[in-house]
Amino acid sequence: MTGGDAILRSLEAEGVDVMFGIPGGAIMPTYDAMARGTAVRHVLARHEQGAGHMAQGYARASGRTGVAIATSGPGATNLVTPIADAWMDSTPLVCITGQVRSNLIGTDAFQECDITGITMPVVKHSWLVSDVSDIPATMKAAFHIARSGRCGPVLVDVPRDLQEATLDFAYPDDVDLPGWKPPTKVHPLQIREAARAIAHARKPVLYVGGGTLNGNACAELARLAEAGTLPVVTTLMGKSAFPETHELHFGWPGMHGTKWSNLAMNTCDVLVAIGARFDDRVTGKLSAFAPGATIVHLDIDPAEISKLRDADIPVVGPLAAAVGALADAVAAQRAEGARVPEEWLAQLRAWREEFPLRYDTSEDWLKPQQVVQALQRLTADTDTIVTTGVGQHQMWAMQYVLSERPRSFITSGGLGTMGYGIPAAIGAKAARPEATVVCVDGDGCFQMTAQELVTSVLEDLPIVVVLVNNAHLGMVTQWQDMFFDGRRSHVHLTSQVPDYARLAQAYGGVGMVVTDEGELETALEEALTLGRTTVVDCRVDPAEQVFPMIPAGAAALDMLEYPGADTTVEARAL
């Protein structure tokens, strides 16, 4: 068979059911192989960045490896943003790109670029295939590396002549990667030491990051929390790893996290980081973060241990195994008489009551918080996946959407990629066609990838876009107002141009406009039940800001509260 056929047979052997991409000159032989037949569904995106984010959304919703495919040159470089995003958020992704013919490499041929060189800092590994017979083994290795150890993106670049060349195809059963040995076991002595510290802590907190979802450790996390009666705080990337209506869930930390969550993390005596990396958006000023706390750090990636905050008790290994073993060990400690931290839990509940999320309603404007709260009411107890773009709307979604099931909240965290939400929602719908998929988006993000609404319509992957339309690049506006003396520079977008509802209709979907709270719930309910790609353009207060907020570089307890809230954030000693 040809090299193009071999690529498709490899995808089939890996159990891939959907791939996302756009054809072009250097990848045409592989697309010709698709025309001859494959069991893998191809979703035709309208931009390679959209294809990459779709593959990410697919991976994040399903727990499987996403696949994106593009041509050489600009097709490949358009994939760089999703690749970098997947790198930052540890999303398993295999990107397959065409390359110019082998004899033209290095000659500045039409649409030639060194994509393996360009992406080197943001992939786990990459290959420029030089022999057609290497394609099966390369594809096997690519999937193995993408999904083993700490998940992440890989790139396979295949020259056009190798896609046309022939080989005797045999897909290998095993990979031959002597240098790739991610940890497979957990040291029992470290588990024992961690369990002892946790069980005897007066003020423990489980600080849960996205690695818990990537490591399929959510059930073990629930067992650990309940075995030890331990409070759980989930990061933006860890959101949905633990049921957020559970009595032991105590919010989200960081720059726009809730006040009680930041108080919990910064006054605890044992902080248990599970698949989290002490990101600056969580810690604020690192030297002032969780002062005096004993740090227990569980991670599959040994490079993360003590990278930013020294771990007093490091635990390296697969998180499902590590957290499961820790749950058993903590349960044994409790059975032997280690006390449940009741006073600490009572204090956290009191802080939650004292420092709730606040905003003022208005007769003149629909508030963005009202939009997200209405969405939460309508989707509670349903099989709904929420994706977001990046900005103010993302933070309001974090605060007001309560996620109950793993992989039900999908967003761009580490890279903060505007335009992520719509294509990620399409990818999530491809992974979970039975689920309702909603993208909470901002008007700035929407315009970066709005063309993918066509993909949603024509590929029969309907999504609902709830557009928090404040006519501005909202987060930039907030920072300019707060930290640049109100000098607004190039942030005004206007709420009417484009007409988002009519744009949705032009793309083959349904468009609605909501301007007040009275019509909000009716419009959202209709959008959620139509079964069609729908944009609900919610015109919200352009002056609304996200609170609470930790200014960049400030300590986590130096929070700015909603104006007029009349509360303080001093940490009270127990």
Coordinates of C-alpha atoms in Angstrom, one line a residue:
M1 CA 0.0 0.0 0.0
T2 CA 1.0 3.7 -0.2
G3 CA 2.4 5.7 2.7
G4 CA -0.9 7.6 2.7
D5 CA -2.8 4.3 3.1
A6 CA -0.3 3.3 5.9
I7 CA -1.1 6.5 7.8
L8 CA -4.8 5.7 7.7
R9 CA -4.3 2.0 8.6
S10 CA -2.2 3.1 11.5
L11 CA -5.0 5.4 12.8
E12 CA -7.4 2.6 12.5
A13 CA -5.1 0.2 14.4
E14 CA -5.0 2.8 17.2
G15 CA -8.8 2.8 17.4
V16 CA -9.1 6.4 16.2
D17 CA -12.7 7.2 15.2
V18 CA -12.5 10.9 14.3
M19 CA -9.8 13.1 12.9
F20 CA -10.0 16.9 12.2
G21 CA -8.2 18.6 9.3
I22 CA -8.0 20.5 6.0
P23 CA -6.3 19.1 2.8
G24 CA -3.6 20.9 0.9
G25 CA -0.8 20.2 -1.6
A26 CA 1.7 18.3 0.5
I27 CA -0.9 16.1 2.3
M28 CA -3.0 15.3 -0.8
P29 CA -1.9 11.7 -1.2
T30 CA -3.2 10.9 2.3
Y31 CA -6.5 12.6 1.5
D32 CA -6.6 10.6 -1.7
A33 CA -6.2 7.5 0.4
M34 CA -9.2 8.7 2.4
A35 CA -11.2 8.9 -0.8
R36 CA -10.4 5.3 -1.4
G37 CA -11.8 4.4 2.0
T38 CA -11.1 4.5 5.8
A39 CA -13.0 3.7 8.9
V40 CA -11.9 7.0 10.5
R41 CA -14.4 9.9 10.2
H42 CA -12.8 13.1 8.9
V43 CA -14.2 16.4 10.1
L44 CA -13.4 19.2 7.6
A45 CA -12.5 22.3 9.6
R46 CA -12.4 25.8 8.1
H47 CA -9.0 26.7 9.6
E48 CA -6.2 24.5 10.8
Q49 CA -6.2 26.2 14.2
G50 CA -9.9 25.2 14.4
A51 CA -8.9 21.6 13.5
G52 CA -6.3 21.5 16.3
H53 CA -8.6 22.9 18.9
M54 CA -11.3 20.4 17.8
A55 CA -8.8 17.6 18.3
Q56 CA -8.1 19.0 21.8
G57 CA -11.8 19.2 22.7
Y58 CA -12.2 15.7 21.5
A59 CA -9.3 14.5 23.7
R60 CA -10.4 16.4 26.7
A61 CA -14.0 15.2 26.5
S62 CA -13.2 11.6 25.8
G63 CA -9.8 10.9 27.5
R64 CA -8.5 9.6 24.2
T65 CA -5.9 11.0 21.9
G66 CA -7.0 13.7 19.5
V67 CA -5.8 13.7 15.9
A68 CA -5.3 16.8 13.6
I69 CA -4.1 16.8 10.1
A70 CA -2.8 19.6 7.9
T71 CA -0.7 20.3 4.8
S72 CA 2.8 21.8 4.8
G73 CA 3.9 25.5 5.3
P74 CA 1.0 27.7 6.4
G75 CA -1.2 24.6 7.1
A76 CA 1.3 23.3 9.6
T77 CA 2.1 26.7 11.1
N78 CA -1.6 27.3 11.7
L79 CA -1.4 24.2 14.0
V80 CA 1.3 25.7 16.2
T81 CA -1.2 27.4 18.5
P82 CA -3.2 24.3 19.3
I83 CA 0.1 22.3 19.7
A84 CA 1.4 24.9 22.2
D85 CA -2.0 24.9 23.9
A86 CA -1.9 21.1 24.2
W87 CA 1.6 21.3 25.5
M88 CA 0.7 23.7 28.3
D89 CA -2.5 21.8 29.3
S90 CA -1.0 18.3 28.8
T91 CA -3.6 17.3 26.2
P92 CA -2.8 14.1 24.2
L93 CA -2.6 15.1 20.6
V94 CA -1.1 13.6 17.4
C95 CA -0.7 16.1 14.6
I96 CA 0.1 14.8 11.1
T97 CA 1.4 17.2 8.6
G98 CA 2.4 16.9 5.0
Q99 CA 5.9 18.1 3.9
V100 CA 7.3 18.9 0.5
R101 CA 9.0 16.1 -1.4
S102 CA 12.2 14.8 0.2
N103 CA 14.5 16.1 -2.6
L104 CA 13.1 19.6 -2.1
I105 CA 13.6 19.9 1.7
G106 CA 16.0 22.7 2.4
T107 CA 15.5 24.4 -0.9
D108 CA 12.8 26.9 0.2
A109 CA 10.3 25.1 -2.0
F110 CA 6.7 26.3 -2.3
Q111 CA 5.0 25.9 1.1
E112 CA 8.1 24.4 2.7
C113 CA 8.8 25.1 6.4
D114 CA 10.7 23.3 9.1
I115 CA 7.7 22.5 11.2
T116 CA 9.6 20.0 13.4
G117 CA 12.0 22.8 14.2
I118 CA 9.3 25.3 14.8
T119 CA 7.4 23.1 17.2
M120 CA 10.4 21.6 19.0
P121 CA 9.9 23.6 22.3
V122 CA 6.2 22.6 22.5
V123 CA 6.0 18.9 21.6
K124 CA 6.9 15.8 23.6
H125 CA 8.5 14.5 20.4
S126 CA 8.4 15.0 16.7
W127 CA 9.4 13.1 13.6
L128 CA 10.3 14.0 10.0
V129 CA 9.8 10.6 8.3
S130 CA 12.6 9.8 5.9
D131 CA 11.7 6.2 4.9
V132 CA 8.2 5.1 3.9
S133 CA 8.7 1.8 5.8
D134 CA 9.1 3.8 9.0
I135 CA 5.5 5.1 8.9
P136 CA 3.8 2.3 11.0
A137 CA 6.4 2.3 13.7
T138 CA 6.5 6.1 13.8
M139 CA 2.7 6.3 14.2
K140 CA 2.8 3.6 16.9
A141 CA 5.4 5.6 18.8
A142 CA 3.6 8.8 18.3
F143 CA 0.4 7.6 20.0
H144 CA 2.3 5.9 22.8
I145 CA 4.2 9.0 23.7
A146 CA 1.2 11.3 23.4
R147 CA -0.9 9.3 25.9
S148 CA 1.7 7.8 28.3
G149 CA 3.4 9.5 31.2
R150 CA 2.4 13.1 31.3
C151 CA 0.1 13.5 28.2
G152 CA 0.9 16.0 25.5
P153 CA 1.2 16.7 21.8
V154 CA 3.4 15.0 19.2
L155 CA 4.1 15.8 15.5
V156 CA 4.6 13.5 12.6
D157 CA 5.8 15.3 9.4
V158 CA 5.6 13.1 6.2
P159 CA 7.0 14.3 2.9
R160 CA 4.7 14.0 -0.1
D161 CA 6.8 11.5 -2.0
L162 CA 6.7 9.1 1.0
Q163 CA 2.9 9.3 1.1
E164 CA 3.0 8.2 -2.5
A165 CA 5.7 5.5 -2.1
T166 CA 4.7 1.9 -1.4
L167 CA 5.5 -0.4 1.5
D168 CA 4.5 -3.8 2.9
F169 CA 2.3 -2.7 5.8
A170 CA 2.6 -4.3 9.2
Y171 CA 1.6 -2.5 12.3
P172 CA 3.9 -3.2 15.2
D173 CA 2.6 -4.7 18.5
D174 CA 5.1 -2.8 20.6
V175 CA 7.2 0.4 20.5
D176 CA 10.9 0.5 20.6
L177 CA 11.7 3.6 22.6
P178 CA 14.6 2.9 25.0
G179 CA 14.8 6.5 26.2
W180 CA 11.1 6.8 27.0
K181 CA 10.4 5.3 30.4
P182 CA 7.7 7.2 32.3
P183 CA 7.1 6.0 35.9
T184 CA 4.7 3.1 36.2
K185 CA 4.8 2.5 40.0
V186 CA 4.5 4.5 43.2
H187 CA 6.9 4.2 46.1
P188 CA 5.0 2.8 49.1
L189 CA 7.1 4.6 51.7
Q190 CA 6.3 8.0 50.1
I191 CA 2.6 7.0 50.2
R192 CA 2.9 6.1 53.9
E193 CA 4.6 9.3 54.8
A194 CA 2.1 11.4 52.8
A195 CA -0.9 9.6 54.4
R196 CA 0.5 10.2 57.9
A197 CA 1.0 13.9 57.3
I198 CA -2.5 14.3 55.8
A199 CA -4.3 12.3 58.5
H200 CA -2.7 14.2 61.3
A201 CA -3.0 17.6 59.8
R202 CA -5.2 20.2 61.6
K203 CA -5.9 22.1 58.4
P204 CA -5.4 20.0 55.3
V205 CA -6.4 20.9 51.7
L206 CA -6.4 18.9 48.5
Y207 CA -5.2 21.2 45.7
V208 CA -6.4 19.4 42.6
G209 CA -5.1 20.2 39.1
G210 CA -5.8 19.1 35.5
G211 CA -3.4 16.2 35.9
T212 CA -6.1 14.4 37.9
L213 CA -8.4 14.4 34.8
N214 CA -5.5 13.5 32.4
G215 CA -4.5 10.6 34.8
N216 CA -8.1 9.3 35.0
A217 CA -7.8 9.6 38.8
C218 CA -11.2 11.2 39.6
A219 CA -12.8 8.2 41.3
E220 CA -9.6 7.8 43.4
L221 CA -9.7 11.5 44.3
A222 CA -13.3 11.2 45.5
R223 CA -12.3 8.1 47.6
L224 CA -9.4 10.0 49.1
A225 CA -11.5 13.1 50.0
E226 CA -14.2 11.0 51.6
A227 CA -11.9 8.6 53.3
G228 CA -10.1 11.4 55.1
T229 CA -13.0 14.0 55.1
L230 CA -10.7 16.4 53.3
P231 CA -11.6 19.7 51.7
V232 CA -11.0 19.8 47.9
V233 CA -10.1 22.9 45.9
T234 CA -9.9 22.5 42.2
T235 CA -8.0 24.7 39.7
L236 CA -9.4 26.0 36.5
M237 CA -7.9 23.0 34.7
G238 CA -8.9 20.6 37.5
K239 CA -12.5 21.8 37.3
S240 CA -14.9 18.8 37.0
A241 CA -12.4 16.4 38.6
F242 CA -14.5 16.5 41.8
P243 CA -18.3 17.1 42.0
E244 CA -18.7 20.8 42.8
T245 CA -22.0 20.3 44.7
H246 CA -20.2 17.8 47.1
E247 CA -20.0 19.0 50.7
L248 CA -16.2 18.7 50.6
H249 CA -15.7 20.9 47.5
F250 CA -14.5 24.4 48.5
G251 CA -14.2 26.3 45.3
W252 CA -11.4 27.4 43.0
P253 CA -8.2 29.1 43.8
G254 CA -6.1 31.8 42.2
M255 CA -6.4 35.2 40.5
H256 CA -10.2 35.1 40.1
G257 CA -10.9 32.2 42.5
T258 CA -13.3 32.6 45.4
K259 CA -12.1 34.2 48.6
W260 CA -12.7 31.3 50.8
S261 CA -10.7 29.0 48.5
N262 CA -7.7 31.2 48.6
L263 CA -8.0 31.6 52.4
A264 CA -8.1 27.8 52.6
M265 CA -5.0 27.2 50.5
N266 CA -3.0 30.0 52.2
T267 CA -3.8 29.2 55.8
C268 CA -3.6 25.4 55.6
D269 CA -0.9 23.4 57.4
V270 CA -0.7 20.5 54.8
L271 CA -1.3 21.2 51.1
V272 CA -1.7 18.2 48.9
A273 CA -1.1 19.1 45.3
I274 CA -2.5 16.4 43.0
G275 CA -1.7 16.8 39.3
A276 CA -1.2 20.6 39.8
R277 CA 1.9 22.6 39.0
F278 CA 1.8 25.7 41.3
D279 CA 1.0 28.0 38.4
D280 CA 1.4 31.7 38.9
R281 CA -2.3 32.3 38.3
V282 CA -3.0 30.1 41.3
T283 CA -0.2 31.1 43.7
G284 CA 0.1 34.8 43.1
K285 CA 3.4 35.9 44.7
L286 CA 5.0 32.5 45.1
S287 CA 7.1 33.3 48.1
A288 CA 4.0 34.3 50.0
F289 CA 1.9 31.3 48.9
A290 CA 0.7 28.8 51.6
P291 CA 3.4 30.0 54.1
G292 CA 4.4 27.3 56.6
A293 CA 2.4 24.5 54.9
T294 CA 3.8 21.1 54.5
I295 CA 3.7 20.4 50.7
V296 CA 2.7 16.9 49.5
H297 CA 3.1 16.8 45.7
L298 CA 1.7 14.0 43.6
D299 CA 2.5 14.0 39.9
I300 CA 3.3 11.7 37.0
D301 CA 6.0 14.1 35.8
P302 CA 9.1 14.2 38.1
A303 CA 10.2 17.5 36.5
E304 CA 7.2 19.2 38.1
I305 CA 8.1 18.1 41.7
S306 CA 9.8 21.1 43.4
K307 CA 10.0 23.0 40.2
L308 CA 8.4 26.1 41.7
R309 CA 7.6 25.1 45.3
D310 CA 9.8 22.6 47.2
A311 CA 7.9 19.4 48.0
D312 CA 8.3 18.2 51.5
I313 CA 6.8 14.8 50.5
P314 CA 7.1 14.0 46.8
V315 CA 5.1 11.2 45.3
V316 CA 5.9 10.4 41.7
G317 CA 3.9 8.0 39.6
P318 CA 0.6 7.4 37.7
L319 CA -2.0 9.4 39.6
A320 CA -4.8 6.8 39.6
A321 CA -2.4 4.4 41.3
A322 CA -0.9 7.1 43.6
V323 CA -4.2 8.7 44.7
G324 CA -5.8 5.3 45.1
A325 CA -3.0 4.0 47.4
L326 CA -3.1 7.3 49.3
A327 CA -6.9 6.9 49.9
D328 CA -6.3 3.5 51.3
A329 CA -3.5 4.7 53.5
V330 CA -5.5 7.7 54.8
A331 CA -8.5 5.5 55.5
A332 CA -6.3 3.2 57.6
Q333 CA -4.9 6.2 59.5
R334 CA -8.5 7.3 60.3
A335 CA -9.4 3.8 61.4
E336 CA -6.5 3.9 63.8
G337 CA -7.9 7.0 65.4
A338 CA -6.5 10.0 63.5
R339 CA -9.0 12.8 64.0
V340 CA -11.2 14.3 61.3
P341 CA -10.4 18.1 61.0
E342 CA -13.9 19.2 62.0
E343 CA -12.9 22.7 63.3
W344 CA -11.1 23.4 60.0
L345 CA -14.1 22.3 57.9
A346 CA -16.4 24.5 60.1
Q347 CA -14.0 27.4 59.4
L348 CA -14.1 26.8 55.7
R349 CA -17.9 26.7 55.7
A350 CA -17.9 30.0 57.7
W351 CA -15.6 31.7 55.2
R352 CA -17.8 30.5 52.4
E353 CA -20.8 32.1 54.0
E354 CA -18.9 35.3 54.9
F355 CA -17.3 35.8 51.4
P356 CA -19.8 34.7 48.7
L357 CA -19.5 35.7 45.1
R358 CA -21.1 39.1 44.7
Y359 CA -22.4 41.4 41.9
D360 CA -25.0 44.1 41.6
T361 CA -28.0 43.8 39.4
S362 CA -29.1 46.6 37.1
E363 CA -32.4 47.7 35.5
D364 CA -30.4 49.0 32.5
W365 CA -28.2 46.1 31.8
L366 CA -28.2 42.3 31.7
K367 CA -25.3 41.1 33.9
P368 CA -22.9 38.5 32.6
Q369 CA -23.2 36.6 35.9
Q370 CA -26.9 36.3 35.3
V371 CA -26.3 34.7 31.9
V372 CA -24.0 32.0 33.3
Q373 CA -26.2 31.4 36.4
A374 CA -29.3 30.9 34.1
L375 CA -27.2 28.4 32.0
Q376 CA -26.3 26.6 35.2
R377 CA -29.9 26.3 36.3
L378 CA -31.0 25.0 33.0
T379 CA -28.3 22.4 32.6
A380 CA -28.1 21.2 36.2
D381 CA -28.5 17.4 36.4
T382 CA -28.1 17.0 32.6
D383 CA -25.4 15.5 30.5
T384 CA -23.8 18.8 29.5
I385 CA -20.3 19.7 28.5
V386 CA -19.3 23.4 28.8
T387 CA -16.3 24.8 26.9
T388 CA -15.1 28.4 27.0
G389 CA -12.9 30.9 25.3
V390 CA -10.5 33.0 27.4
G391 CA -11.2 36.1 29.3
Q392 CA -13.8 37.5 31.6
H393 CA -16.5 35.1 30.4
Q394 CA -14.2 32.2 31.2
M395 CA -13.8 33.3 34.8
W396 CA -17.5 33.8 35.3
A397 CA -18.0 30.3 33.9
M398 CA -15.5 29.0 36.3
Q399 CA -17.3 30.7 39.2
Y400 CA -20.9 30.0 38.3
V401 CA -21.0 26.7 36.3
L402 CA -21.1 23.8 38.7
S403 CA -19.5 20.7 37.2
E404 CA -20.6 17.3 38.4
R405 CA -19.0 14.8 36.1
P406 CA -15.4 14.5 35.0
R407 CA -14.5 16.0 31.6
S408 CA -17.6 18.2 31.6
F409 CA -15.7 21.6 31.7
I410 CA -13.1 22.2 28.9
T411 CA -11.1 25.4 28.7
S412 CA -7.6 26.7 27.7
G413 CA -5.6 27.2 30.8
G414 CA -1.9 27.5 30.5
L415 CA -1.7 29.2 27.1
G416 CA -4.9 31.1 27.5
T417 CA -5.9 30.8 23.8
M418 CA -8.7 33.1 22.6
G419 CA -10.8 31.4 20.1
Y420 CA -10.5 28.0 21.8
G421 CA -14.1 27.6 22.8
I422 CA -16.1 27.1 19.6
P423 CA -13.8 24.5 17.9
A424 CA -13.2 22.7 21.3
A425 CA -17.0 22.4 21.6
I426 CA -17.2 20.9 18.2
G427 CA -14.5 18.4 19.1
A428 CA -16.3 17.6 22.4
K429 CA -19.5 17.0 20.5
A430 CA -17.7 14.6 18.1
A431 CA -16.4 12.7 21.1
R432 CA -19.7 12.7 23.0
P433 CA -22.6 13.1 20.5
E434 CA -25.2 12.2 23.1
A435 CA -24.2 15.1 25.3
T436 CA -25.4 18.7 25.1
V437 CA -22.3 20.9 24.4
V438 CA -22.4 24.6 25.2
C439 CA -19.6 27.1 24.5
V440 CA -19.6 30.1 26.8
D441 CA -17.8 32.6 24.7
G442 CA -16.8 36.3 24.6
D443 CA -17.3 38.5 21.6
G444 CA -13.6 38.9 21.1
C445 CA -13.0 35.1 21.2
F446 CA -16.0 34.4 19.0
Q447 CA -14.6 36.4 16.1
M448 CA -11.3 34.5 16.1
T449 CA -12.9 31.1 15.2
A450 CA -16.5 31.9 14.3
Q451 CA -16.0 30.3 10.9
E452 CA -16.0 26.9 12.6
L453 CA -19.8 27.3 13.1
V454 CA -20.0 26.1 9.4
T455 CA -18.2 22.9 10.5
S456 CA -20.6 22.4 13.3
V457 CA -23.6 22.8 11.0
L458 CA -22.4 20.8 8.0
E459 CA -20.8 18.0 10.0
D460 CA -24.0 17.6 12.1
L461 CA -22.1 18.4 15.4
P462 CA -24.6 20.9 16.9
I463 CA -23.4 23.2 19.7
V464 CA -24.9 26.1 21.6
V465 CA -22.8 29.2 21.8
V466 CA -23.8 31.5 24.8
L467 CA -22.2 34.7 23.8
V468 CA -21.3 37.0 26.7
N469 CA -21.3 40.1 24.5
N470 CA -19.9 43.2 26.3
A471 CA -18.7 44.9 23.1
H472 CA -15.1 44.9 24.4
L473 CA -12.0 42.8 24.9
G474 CA -13.2 42.5 28.4
M475 CA -10.3 41.3 30.4
V476 CA -7.9 43.7 28.7
T477 CA -10.4 46.5 29.4
Q478 CA -10.6 45.5 33.1
W479 CA -6.8 45.7 33.4
Q480 CA -6.6 49.0 31.6
D481 CA -9.2 50.4 33.9
M482 CA -7.6 49.1 37.1
F483 CA -3.9 49.3 36.4
F484 CA -3.4 51.8 33.5
D485 CA -5.4 54.7 35.0
G486 CA -8.4 53.9 32.8
R487 CA -6.6 54.6 29.5
R488 CA -8.5 52.3 27.2
S489 CA -6.5 51.4 24.1
H490 CA -8.0 49.4 21.2
V491 CA -10.4 47.3 23.2
H492 CA -13.8 48.5 21.9
L493 CA -15.4 46.0 19.6
T494 CA -19.1 47.2 19.4
S495 CA -22.0 44.9 20.2
Q496 CA -23.9 45.2 16.9
V497 CA -21.1 44.7 14.3
P498 CA -21.1 42.0 13.4
D499 CA -24.7 41.0 14.0
Y500 CA -23.9 37.7 15.7
A501 CA -27.4 36.3 15.4
R502 CA -27.6 37.0 11.7
L503 CA -24.0 35.7 11.3
A504 CA -25.1 32.4 12.9
Q505 CA -28.0 32.2 10.5
A506 CA -25.7 32.9 7.5
Y507 CA -23.6 30.0 8.7
G508 CA -26.7 27.7 8.7
G509 CA -27.4 27.9 12.4
V510 CA -29.9 29.7 14.6
G511 CA -29.3 33.2 16.1
M512 CA -31.0 34.9 19.0
V513 CA -30.5 38.2 20.7
V514 CA -31.1 38.7 24.5
T515 CA -31.0 42.1 26.1
D516 CA -32.7 41.7 29.5
E517 CA -33.1 39.1 32.2
G518 CA -36.8 38.6 31.4
E519 CA -36.1 36.9 28.1
L520 CA -32.9 35.2 29.0
E521 CA -34.1 31.9 30.4
T522 CA -36.6 31.4 27.6
A523 CA -34.0 31.9 24.9
L524 CA -31.5 29.6 26.6
E525 CA -34.0 26.9 27.1
E526 CA -35.1 27.0 23.5
A527 CA -31.4 27.0 22.3
L528 CA -30.7 24.0 24.5
T529 CA -33.6 22.0 23.1
L530 CA -33.4 22.8 19.4
G531 CA -30.7 20.3 18.5
R532 CA -29.2 22.8 16.1
T533 CA -26.1 25.0 16.1
T534 CA -27.3 28.1 17.9
V535 CA -25.8 31.4 19.0
V536 CA -27.5 33.2 21.8
D537 CA -26.1 36.8 21.7
C538 CA -26.5 38.1 25.3
R539 CA -25.8 41.9 25.4
V540 CA -24.3 42.5 28.8
D541 CA -23.0 45.4 30.9
P542 CA -19.8 46.5 29.3
A543 CA -18.6 48.0 32.6
E544 CA -18.8 44.8 34.6
Q545 CA -15.6 43.4 36.0
V546 CA -14.6 40.0 37.4
F547 CA -14.2 39.9 41.2
P548 CA -12.6 38.8 43.5
M549 CA -9.2 39.5 41.9
I550 CA -5.6 39.1 42.9
P551 CA -3.5 41.7 41.1
A552 CA -0.6 40.2 39.1
G553 CA 2.4 39.7 41.4
A554 CA 0.5 40.3 44.6
A555 CA 0.1 37.7 47.4
A556 CA -2.9 35.5 47.2
L557 CA -4.5 37.0 50.3
D558 CA -4.1 40.6 48.9
M559 CA -7.4 40.2 47.1
L560 CA -9.6 42.9 45.6
E561 CA -13.3 42.4 46.5
Y562 CA -16.3 43.5 44.5
P563 CA -16.6 47.3 45.2
G564 CA -19.0 47.9 48.0
A565 CA -18.9 44.4 49.4
D566 CA -17.5 45.7 52.7
T567 CA -15.6 42.6 53.6
T568 CA -12.0 41.8 54.6
V569 CA -9.8 38.8 53.9
E570 CA -7.6 38.6 57.0
A571 CA -6.8 35.0 57.8
R572 CA -8.2 34.1 61.2
A573 CA -6.2 31.8 63.4
L574 CA -8.0 28.7 64.5

